């Protein structure tokens, strides 16, 4: 075996370990009430960051100490960021599922199952999962239906009604931005067109 080339079970084991490590980093951000992850700075003069956004955390992870484990971690990182680019969310879910799939594939390979059959099985299972999700989805055609759906997510009726009203009033290409506020009550604002927080000209 050439230096730096790892094949067989040992290589798979380290890839799976790196994938699991990346999934553990992102897993605390799962769910509607995520926990935070403390990320140390690359440049020592900067302060550590306390983050609860999976995509941001994934971007902060540059490299693991072990080069082979780092390959597995970067593979899961790529899956997570691709998910974020496509749908805007789901980075932690994608990372946890990808790491679990790799671990199960490693177990099946060790048991003697051909890699091609494992890949075919994953593709078939993905199609079945997508079909099941499509069958469970339901259209929010009316404001009342949307309000009922949002009310199931938000425990307070006030914010649920505001979200339903905002979504119902937006055009198809509209966007919603939700921001934290120090105010005691929930409010909303409609902005027509585009708006920048800063100017285009350099300060000098």
Tab-separated table of N, CA and C in Angstrom, residues 34-140:
chain	number	residue	atom	x	y	z
A	34	UNK	N	-33.682	25.210	18.275
A	34	UNK	CA	-32.327	24.652	18.237
A	34	UNK	C	-31.477	25.109	19.413
A	35	UNK	N	-30.525	24.248	19.752
A	35	UNK	CA	-29.505	24.637	20.719
A	35	UNK	C	-28.351	25.297	19.973
A	36	UNK	N	-27.407	25.817	20.695
A	36	UNK	CA	-26.322	26.569	20.073
A	36	UNK	C	-25.035	25.773	20.052
A	37	UNK	N	-24.153	26.172	19.142
A	37	UNK	CA	-22.828	25.578	19.005
A	37	UNK	C	-21.805	26.697	19.119
A	38	UNK	N	-20.786	26.494	19.936
A	38	UNK	CA	-19.731	27.482	20.109
A	38	UNK	C	-18.620	27.171	19.112
A	39	UNK	N	-18.331	28.141	18.236
A	39	UNK	CA	-17.347	27.957	17.174
A	39	UNK	C	-16.167	28.881	17.445
A	40	UNK	N	-14.981	28.295	17.541
A	40	UNK	CA	-13.785	29.087	17.767
A	40	UNK	C	-13.337	29.791	16.497
A	41	UNK	N	-12.679	30.924	16.617
A	41	UNK	CA	-12.248	31.685	15.444
A	41	UNK	C	-11.008	31.078	14.796
A	42	UNK	N	-10.893	31.260	13.486
A	42	UNK	CA	-9.683	30.838	12.777
A	42	UNK	C	-8.547	31.804	13.091
A	43	UNK	N	-8.874	33.087	13.147
A	43	UNK	CA	-7.894	34.117	13.509
A	43	UNK	C	-8.033	34.387	15.002
A	44	UNK	N	-6.942	34.280	15.729
A	44	UNK	CA	-7.001	34.294	17.193
A	44	UNK	C	-7.501	35.615	17.768
A	45	UNK	N	-7.410	36.703	17.037
A	45	UNK	CA	-7.826	37.984	17.600
A	45	UNK	C	-9.343	38.146	17.591
A	46	UNK	N	-10.053	37.291	16.859
A	46	UNK	CA	-11.506	37.388	16.822
A	46	UNK	C	-12.128	36.613	17.972
A	47	UNK	N	-13.380	36.961	18.284
A	47	UNK	CA	-14.072	36.300	19.386
A	47	UNK	C	-14.772	35.032	18.888
A	48	UNK	N	-14.975	34.057	19.779
A	48	UNK	CA	-15.760	32.869	19.404
A	48	UNK	C	-17.196	33.263	19.053
A	49	UNK	N	-17.841	32.440	18.236
A	49	UNK	CA	-19.215	32.687	17.820
A	49	UNK	C	-20.142	31.657	18.458
A	50	UNK	N	-21.303	32.111	18.898
A	50	UNK	CA	-22.355	31.224	19.389
A	50	UNK	C	-23.423	31.175	18.303
A	51	UNK	N	-23.568	30.029	17.637
A	51	UNK	CA	-24.411	29.915	16.454
A	51	UNK	C	-25.479	28.844	16.643
A	52	UNK	N	-26.648	29.079	16.036
A	52	UNK	CA	-27.711	28.075	16.042
A	52	UNK	C	-28.227	27.806	14.632
A	53	UNK	N	-27.448	28.201	13.613
A	53	UNK	CA	-27.844	28.025	12.218
A	53	UNK	C	-26.925	27.007	11.565
A	54	UNK	N	-27.500	25.884	11.126
A	54	UNK	CA	-26.702	24.779	10.632
A	54	UNK	C	-25.798	25.131	9.470
A	55	UNK	N	-26.315	25.893	8.498
A	55	UNK	CA	-25.511	26.239	7.320
A	55	UNK	C	-24.313	27.094	7.711
A	56	UNK	N	-24.518	28.042	8.611
A	56	UNK	CA	-23.415	28.892	9.050
A	56	UNK	C	-22.359	28.081	9.786
A	57	UNK	N	-22.791	27.161	10.635
A	57	UNK	CA	-21.850	26.319	11.368
A	57	UNK	C	-21.062	25.445	10.401
A	58	UNK	N	-21.754	24.878	9.416
A	58	UNK	CA	-21.076	24.020	8.438
A	58	UNK	C	-20.013	24.803	7.674
A	59	UNK	N	-20.288	26.054	7.350
A	59	UNK	CA	-19.301	26.870	6.633
A	59	UNK	C	-18.091	27.176	7.501
A	60	UNK	N	-18.266	27.184	8.823
A	60	UNK	CA	-17.158	27.506	9.721
A	60	UNK	C	-16.212	26.324	9.922
A	61	UNK	N	-16.658	25.115	9.598
A	61	UNK	CA	-15.820	23.928	9.789
A	61	UNK	C	-14.950	23.769	8.550
A	62	UNK	N	-13.666	24.046	8.690
A	62	UNK	CA	-12.753	24.023	7.555
A	62	UNK	C	-12.078	22.661	7.386
A	63	UNK	N	-11.633	22.064	8.485
A	63	UNK	CA	-10.839	20.845	8.354
A	63	UNK	C	-10.771	20.127	9.695
A	64	UNK	N	-10.886	18.800	9.628
A	64	UNK	CA	-10.652	17.984	10.816
A	64	UNK	C	-9.176	17.599	10.888
A	65	UNK	N	-8.748	17.158	12.058
A	65	UNK	CA	-7.339	16.845	12.238
A	65	UNK	C	-6.863	15.679	11.392
A	66	UNK	N	-7.658	14.618	11.309
A	66	UNK	CA	-7.300	13.441	10.515
A	66	UNK	C	-7.715	13.670	9.067
A	67	UNK	N	-6.800	13.498	8.127
A	67	UNK	CA	-7.086	13.807	6.722
A	67	UNK	C	-8.164	12.900	6.137
A	68	UNK	N	-8.144	11.630	6.495
A	68	UNK	CA	-9.148	10.711	5.964
A	68	UNK	C	-10.511	10.980	6.580
A	69	UNK	N	-10.555	11.205	7.885
A	69	UNK	CA	-11.829	11.568	8.511
A	69	UNK	C	-12.341	12.884	7.956
A	70	UNK	N	-11.424	13.773	7.610
A	70	UNK	CA	-11.834	15.056	7.049
A	70	UNK	C	-12.574	14.874	5.721
A	71	UNK	N	-12.193	13.853	4.936
A	71	UNK	CA	-12.903	13.581	3.685
A	71	UNK	C	-14.371	13.252	3.955
A	72	UNK	N	-14.613	12.418	4.956
A	72	UNK	CA	-15.992	12.090	5.311
A	72	UNK	C	-16.757	13.287	5.823
A	73	UNK	N	-16.077	14.109	6.626
A	73	UNK	CA	-16.734	15.306	7.154
A	73	UNK	C	-17.077	16.287	6.043
A	74	UNK	N	-16.165	16.486	5.095
A	74	UNK	CA	-16.420	17.417	4.003
A	74	UNK	C	-17.494	16.902	3.056
A	75	UNK	N	-17.607	15.577	2.934
A	75	UNK	CA	-18.681	15.000	2.128
A	75	UNK	C	-20.041	15.350	2.736
A	76	UNK	N	-20.186	15.174	4.038
A	76	UNK	CA	-21.437	15.510	4.718
A	76	UNK	C	-21.664	17.011	4.692
A	77	UNK	N	-20.602	17.785	4.846
A	77	UNK	CA	-20.723	19.254	4.772
A	77	UNK	C	-21.260	19.679	3.414
A	78	UNK	N	-20.763	19.049	2.353
A	78	UNK	CA	-21.230	19.367	1.003
A	78	UNK	C	-22.715	19.035	0.852
A	79	UNK	N	-23.129	17.882	1.369
A	79	UNK	CA	-24.550	17.507	1.302
A	79	UNK	C	-25.405	18.539	2.039
A	80	UNK	N	-24.967	18.936	3.226
A	80	UNK	CA	-25.737	19.892	4.024
A	80	UNK	C	-25.858	21.242	3.327
A	81	UNK	N	-24.753	21.735	2.769
A	81	UNK	CA	-24.794	23.040	2.115
A	81	UNK	C	-25.581	22.993	0.817
A	82	UNK	N	-25.533	21.858	0.095
A	82	UNK	CA	-26.358	21.708	-1.105
A	82	UNK	C	-27.841	21.780	-0.741
A	83	UNK	N	-28.211	21.153	0.372
A	83	UNK	CA	-29.594	21.211	0.836
A	83	UNK	C	-29.996	22.641	1.151
A	84	UNK	N	-29.116	23.379	1.819
A	84	UNK	CA	-29.429	24.766	2.159
A	84	UNK	C	-29.588	25.617	0.903
A	85	UNK	N	-28.725	25.409	-0.100
A	85	UNK	CA	-28.822	26.176	-1.335
A	85	UNK	C	-30.113	25.882	-2.088
A	86	UNK	N	-30.594	24.653	-2.004
A	86	UNK	CA	-31.785	24.266	-2.762
A	86	UNK	C	-33.079	24.698	-2.094
A	87	UNK	N	-33.169	24.554	-0.764
A	87	UNK	CA	-34.444	24.815	-0.091
A	87	UNK	C	-34.350	25.850	1.025
A	88	UNK	N	-33.135	26.274	1.399
A	88	UNK	CA	-33.009	27.305	2.424
A	88	UNK	C	-33.034	26.804	3.851
A	89	UNK	N	-33.109	25.500	4.042
A	89	UNK	CA	-33.156	24.945	5.392
A	89	UNK	C	-32.776	23.472	5.301
A	90	UNK	N	-32.803	22.785	6.425
A	90	UNK	CA	-32.592	21.343	6.421
A	90	UNK	C	-31.153	20.890	6.450
A	91	UNK	N	-30.223	21.776	6.795
A	91	UNK	CA	-28.809	21.381	6.778
A	91	UNK	C	-28.510	20.312	7.819
A	92	UNK	N	-28.996	20.490	9.029
A	92	UNK	CA	-28.714	19.513	10.082
A	92	UNK	C	-29.389	18.180	9.768
A	93	UNK	N	-30.612	18.227	9.273
A	93	UNK	CA	-31.314	16.990	8.921
A	93	UNK	C	-30.560	16.237	7.834
A	94	UNK	N	-30.122	16.957	6.797
A	94	UNK	CA	-29.375	16.320	5.709
A	94	UNK	C	-28.072	15.720	6.218
A	95	UNK	N	-27.385	16.427	7.112
A	95	UNK	CA	-26.114	15.934	7.640
A	95	UNK	C	-26.310	14.658	8.458
A	96	UNK	N	-27.313	14.655	9.325
A	96	UNK	CA	-27.561	13.478	10.167
A	96	UNK	C	-27.961	12.277	9.310
A	97	UNK	N	-28.830	12.498	8.317
A	97	UNK	CA	-29.247	11.402	7.446
A	97	UNK	C	-28.081	10.879	6.610
A	98	UNK	N	-27.265	11.793	6.073
A	98	UNK	CA	-26.125	11.370	5.255
A	98	UNK	C	-25.137	10.550	6.073
A	99	UNK	N	-24.834	10.997	7.294
A	99	UNK	CA	-23.897	10.254	8.141
A	99	UNK	C	-24.465	8.874	8.494
A	100	UNK	N	-25.771	8.813	8.750
A	100	UNK	CA	-26.394	7.527	9.077
A	100	UNK	C	-26.369	6.598	7.862
A	101	UNK	N	-26.635	7.123	6.676
A	101	UNK	CA	-26.578	6.306	5.462
A	101	UNK	C	-25.177	5.744	5.231
A	102	UNK	N	-24.165	6.579	5.444
A	102	UNK	CA	-22.788	6.100	5.273
A	102	UNK	C	-22.449	4.995	6.273
A	103	UNK	N	-22.900	5.169	7.511
A	103	UNK	CA	-22.624	4.155	8.535
A	103	UNK	C	-23.315	2.837	8.187
A	104	UNK	N	-24.565	2.919	7.719
A	104	UNK	CA	-25.284	1.703	7.344
A	104	UNK	C	-24.662	1.059	6.113
A	105	UNK	N	-24.227	1.875	5.150
A	105	UNK	CA	-23.567	1.328	3.961
A	105	UNK	C	-22.279	0.613	4.344
A	106	UNK	N	-21.528	1.186	5.260
A	106	UNK	CA	-20.295	0.542	5.723
A	106	UNK	C	-20.601	-0.799	6.382
A	107	UNK	N	-21.657	-0.844	7.171
A	107	UNK	CA	-22.041	-2.093	7.839
A	107	UNK	C	-22.425	-3.161	6.813
A	108	UNK	N	-23.186	-2.754	5.784
A	108	UNK	CA	-23.612	-3.709	4.757
A	108	UNK	C	-22.440	-4.176	3.892
A	109	UNK	N	-21.515	-3.261	3.597
A	109	UNK	CA	-20.323	-3.653	2.839
A	109	UNK	C	-19.486	-4.660	3.629
A	110	UNK	N	-19.358	-4.411	4.924
A	110	UNK	CA	-18.597	-5.336	5.761
A	110	UNK	C	-19.256	-6.708	5.819
A	111	UNK	N	-20.597	-6.748	5.659
A	111	UNK	CA	-21.319	-8.021	5.674
A	111	UNK	C	-21.264	-8.731	4.329
A	112	UNK	N	-20.677	-8.068	3.301
A	112	UNK	CA	-20.505	-8.718	2.014
A	112	UNK	C	-21.484	-8.314	0.936
A	113	UNK	N	-22.355	-7.341	1.199
A	113	UNK	CA	-23.310	-6.894	0.179
A	113	UNK	C	-22.589	-6.042	-0.857
A	114	UNK	N	-22.830	-6.264	-2.155
A	114	UNK	CA	-22.154	-5.456	-3.184
A	114	UNK	C	-22.542	-3.981	-3.104
A	115	UNK	N	-21.583	-3.121	-3.391
A	115	UNK	CA	-21.815	-1.673	-3.313
A	115	UNK	C	-22.898	-1.232	-4.287
A	116	UNK	N	-22.957	-1.830	-5.472
A	116	UNK	CA	-23.974	-1.442	-6.455
A	116	UNK	C	-25.383	-1.697	-5.916
A	117	UNK	N	-25.564	-2.841	-5.242
A	117	UNK	CA	-26.887	-3.146	-4.689
A	117	UNK	C	-27.257	-2.160	-3.575
A	118	UNK	N	-26.279	-1.753	-2.789
A	118	UNK	CA	-26.547	-0.764	-1.737
A	118	UNK	C	-26.988	0.552	-2.364
A	119	UNK	N	-26.272	0.984	-3.411
A	119	UNK	CA	-26.649	2.228	-4.079
A	119	UNK	C	-28.032	2.154	-4.683
A	120	UNK	N	-28.358	1.039	-5.335
A	120	UNK	CA	-29.694	0.880	-5.909
A	120	UNK	C	-30.766	0.909	-4.822
A	121	UNK	N	-30.481	0.283	-3.696
A	121	UNK	CA	-31.443	0.285	-2.597
A	121	UNK	C	-31.674	1.675	-2.037
A	122	UNK	N	-30.600	2.458	-1.915
A	122	UNK	CA	-30.739	3.829	-1.416
A	122	UNK	C	-31.591	4.661	-2.374
A	123	UNK	N	-31.358	4.504	-3.677
A	123	UNK	CA	-32.146	5.260	-4.657
A	123	UNK	C	-33.620	4.858	-4.620
A	124	UNK	N	-33.891	3.565	-4.511
A	124	UNK	CA	-35.291	3.124	-4.439
A	124	UNK	C	-35.959	3.636	-3.165
A	125	UNK	N	-35.243	3.561	-2.045
A	125	UNK	CA	-35.805	4.046	-0.781
A	125	UNK	C	-36.052	5.550	-0.837
A	126	UNK	N	-35.137	6.293	-1.494
A	126	UNK	CA	-35.340	7.734	-1.630
A	126	UNK	C	-36.593	8.051	-2.424
A	127	UNK	N	-36.824	7.307	-3.514
A	127	UNK	CA	-38.038	7.514	-4.288
A	127	UNK	C	-39.292	7.212	-3.495
A	128	UNK	N	-39.254	6.139	-2.698
A	128	UNK	CA	-40.414	5.795	-1.879
A	128	UNK	C	-40.666	6.849	-0.796
A	129	UNK	N	-39.578	7.368	-0.201
A	129	UNK	CA	-39.739	8.405	0.825
A	129	UNK	C	-40.322	9.675	0.224
A	130	UNK	N	-39.840	10.048	-0.973
A	130	UNK	CA	-40.365	11.243	-1.635
A	130	UNK	C	-41.838	11.079	-1.971
A	131	UNK	N	-42.220	9.886	-2.435
A	131	UNK	CA	-43.629	9.633	-2.751
A	131	UNK	C	-44.495	9.691	-1.497
A	132	UNK	N	-43.985	9.152	-0.390
A	132	UNK	CA	-44.746	9.177	0.862
A	132	UNK	C	-44.936	10.605	1.355
A	133	UNK	N	-43.885	11.430	1.255
A	133	UNK	CA	-44.000	12.823	1.670
A	133	UNK	C	-44.976	13.586	0.785
A	134	UNK	N	-44.914	13.337	-0.537
A	134	UNK	CA	-45.840	14.002	-1.446
A	134	UNK	C	-47.284	13.605	-1.144
A	135	UNK	N	-47.483	12.356	-0.768
A	135	UNK	CA	-48.832	11.913	-0.426
A	135	UNK	C	-49.337	12.499	0.877
A	136	UNK	N	-48.425	12.796	1.798
A	136	UNK	CA	-48.835	13.363	3.089
A	136	UNK	C	-49.009	14.873	3.038
A	137	UNK	N	-48.506	15.522	1.972
A	137	UNK	CA	-48.612	16.989	1.876
A	137	UNK	C	-50.039	17.400	1.558
A	138	UNK	N	-50.409	18.590	1.995
A	138	UNK	CA	-51.729	19.114	1.663
A	138	UNK	C	-51.610	20.589	1.330
A	139	UNK	N	-52.451	21.038	0.411
A	139	UNK	CA	-52.382	22.403	-0.092
A	139	UNK	C	-53.032	23.367	0.892
A	140	UNK	N	-52.407	24.535	1.042
A	140	UNK	CA	-52.957	25.604	1.878
A	140	UNK	C	-53.634	26.611	0.947
